[in-house]
Amino acid sequence: MSNTIFNSIYFEDILHYYEGSIIICDNTGKLLLCSDGTCKLTGLSREKLLNTTMQQLVDNGVFSNSSCLDCIKQESENMSYLILNGDPEQGIYAYSVPIFDSNHKLIRTITFSQSERFSIQYRNRVDELCRNMQQTFNTVLNSKKKHSYIAESPSVKRAFDYAKKVAQTDASITIYGESGSGKEVLAKYIHENSLRKNEIFVPVNCATIPEALMESEIFGYEKGSFTGANKSGKSGLFELANNGTLFLDEIGEMPINLQPKLLRVLETGEIRKLGGTTTKKINVRIISATNRNLLNMVKEGTFREDLYYRLNIIPITMPALRERIEDIEPLINFFLNIYNYKYHKSVTIDHSYKNAMINYAWPGNVRELKNAIQRYVITDGMSQDLLVGPSFTPSHEKTINSETEHILNDYIYEAPNVFRHFKDYKYNCEYQYFFELLKHTNGNVAKIAALSGLHMSGIYKRLDTFKLDPKKFQK
């Protein structure tokens, strides 16, 4: 057990003074530590509690069920409602958090619990209490827990170095990059290197919240604000992130009518809940991200210009995976280790196939690579076509090469029957080459990148020069 965490004076104070229950278990559910509040809640001595397991407490009727055991089984956070000692009047809300080691192996869980009676008594503060639980967890562990990232390519190293430099300020940051390129990883890195690193980090994807609910989710609402609203009202994500960092992913998807309210928060540091008449001061650092061109959206009238300049104080671009080839092999090995461990396997990838993956354009970026490796491990590498598609696997390399050679022979190496200026001949050959590639791939630029060995950005430039639209070749 880590002395640097559990033997600290600070953590002992938490165990003693925290009003609810804190239970720390190993990966089997055996109790390692518990707070004074746990003894008070269960009526059992610390000595008795520390000589038992969560499963035994459930079997003995102390708890009706266990969020800790569900957390261990799912290897993810879990919030549950429990009955204490078989008495329906003694309800408990429990929130369990998993802790992993550097090899992503579950080693412990921390469970925070609070009686329903307490929650009812302070129902207007329930959301704030949940935030405080998470904040306590972050405070204790954040100095030891750092989100890993892989940066072998110069462009990504520059992005992270720059992010670390600006992290110490509270200036608004906007991260630009394609979907799946790692914008949230960079946002977490900024938070972990900021003065708010011991506070909460709240990510929200604006594209996943229905427009009708976005205002109430982000800013909260007062009781009776609308039909179906919680009778006691609800705190929004800004309140949840108070003193910490709010990460607004896909900020370009925020409705235009909601943007002035976000702008007001940035300018005044105050929020007003939906249906509210008063404002509340908050202290939140905003990091936003998008895969869209916000400046073009400003010109189109779909994004407010004043909000753009407030969010875009410090812009950072996260390169696409095809632009950081040096990172592909380390990422392959990283995800391969994770999923081999998760699924209790020892799948490997042969050299030729790994090279095919490195040369693939990865239009879905790191997210696509991660999912591809997961599929590969699950299928024991039996079907390599499942990884990046049949057109890019080593088993098809000879076919691909012969097809490419056929195009080259027919349209590049064919001797002209009439001598022309070299530039004209070169232009015509390149035009015909890309025209045939578009026909062959049905306008799939990612496949063209794999066949030609060119980066997609270069291909798009050439297609633009030749006035060739890939969409016209799609079937």
Coordinates of N, CA and C in Angstrom, one line a residue, residues 22-26 29-35 108-111:
I22 N -16.2 6.8 4.1 CA -15.2 6.5 3.1 C -14.7 5.2 3.4
I23 N -14.7 4.3 2.3 CA -14.2 3.0 2.4 C -13.2 2.7 1.3
I24 N -12.0 2.2 1.6 CA -11.0 1.9 0.6 C -10.8 0.4 0.6
C25 N -11.0 -0.2 -0.6 CA -10.9 -1.7 -0.7 C -9.8 -2.0 -1.7
D26 N -9.3 -3.3 -1.6 CA -8.4 -3.8 -2.7 C -9.2 -4.3 -3.8
G29 N -12.2 -6.5 -3.0 CA -13.3 -6.0 -2.2 C -13.0 -6.1 -0.7
K30 N -11.8 -6.5 -0.3 CA -11.4 -6.5 1.1 C -11.1 -5.1 1.6
L31 N -11.7 -4.7 2.7 CA -11.6 -3.4 3.3 C -10.1 -3.2 3.8
L32 N -9.5 -2.1 3.3 CA -8.2 -1.7 3.8 C -8.2 -0.5 4.8
L33 N -9.1 0.4 4.5 CA -9.2 1.6 5.4 C -10.7 2.0 5.4
C34 N -11.1 2.6 6.5 CA -12.5 3.2 6.5 C -12.4 4.4 7.5
S35 N -13.4 5.3 7.3 CA -13.4 6.5 8.0 C -14.3 6.3 9.3
R108 N -7.3 -0.7 -6.4 CA -8.0 -0.3 -5.3 C -9.3 0.4 -5.7
T109 N -10.3 0.5 -4.8 CA -11.4 1.4 -5.0 C -11.6 2.3 -3.8
I110 N -12.2 3.4 -4.0 CA -12.6 4.4 -2.9 C -14.1 4.6 -3.1
T111 N -14.8 4.4 -2.0 CA -16.2 4.5 -2.0 C -16.6 5.6 -1.0

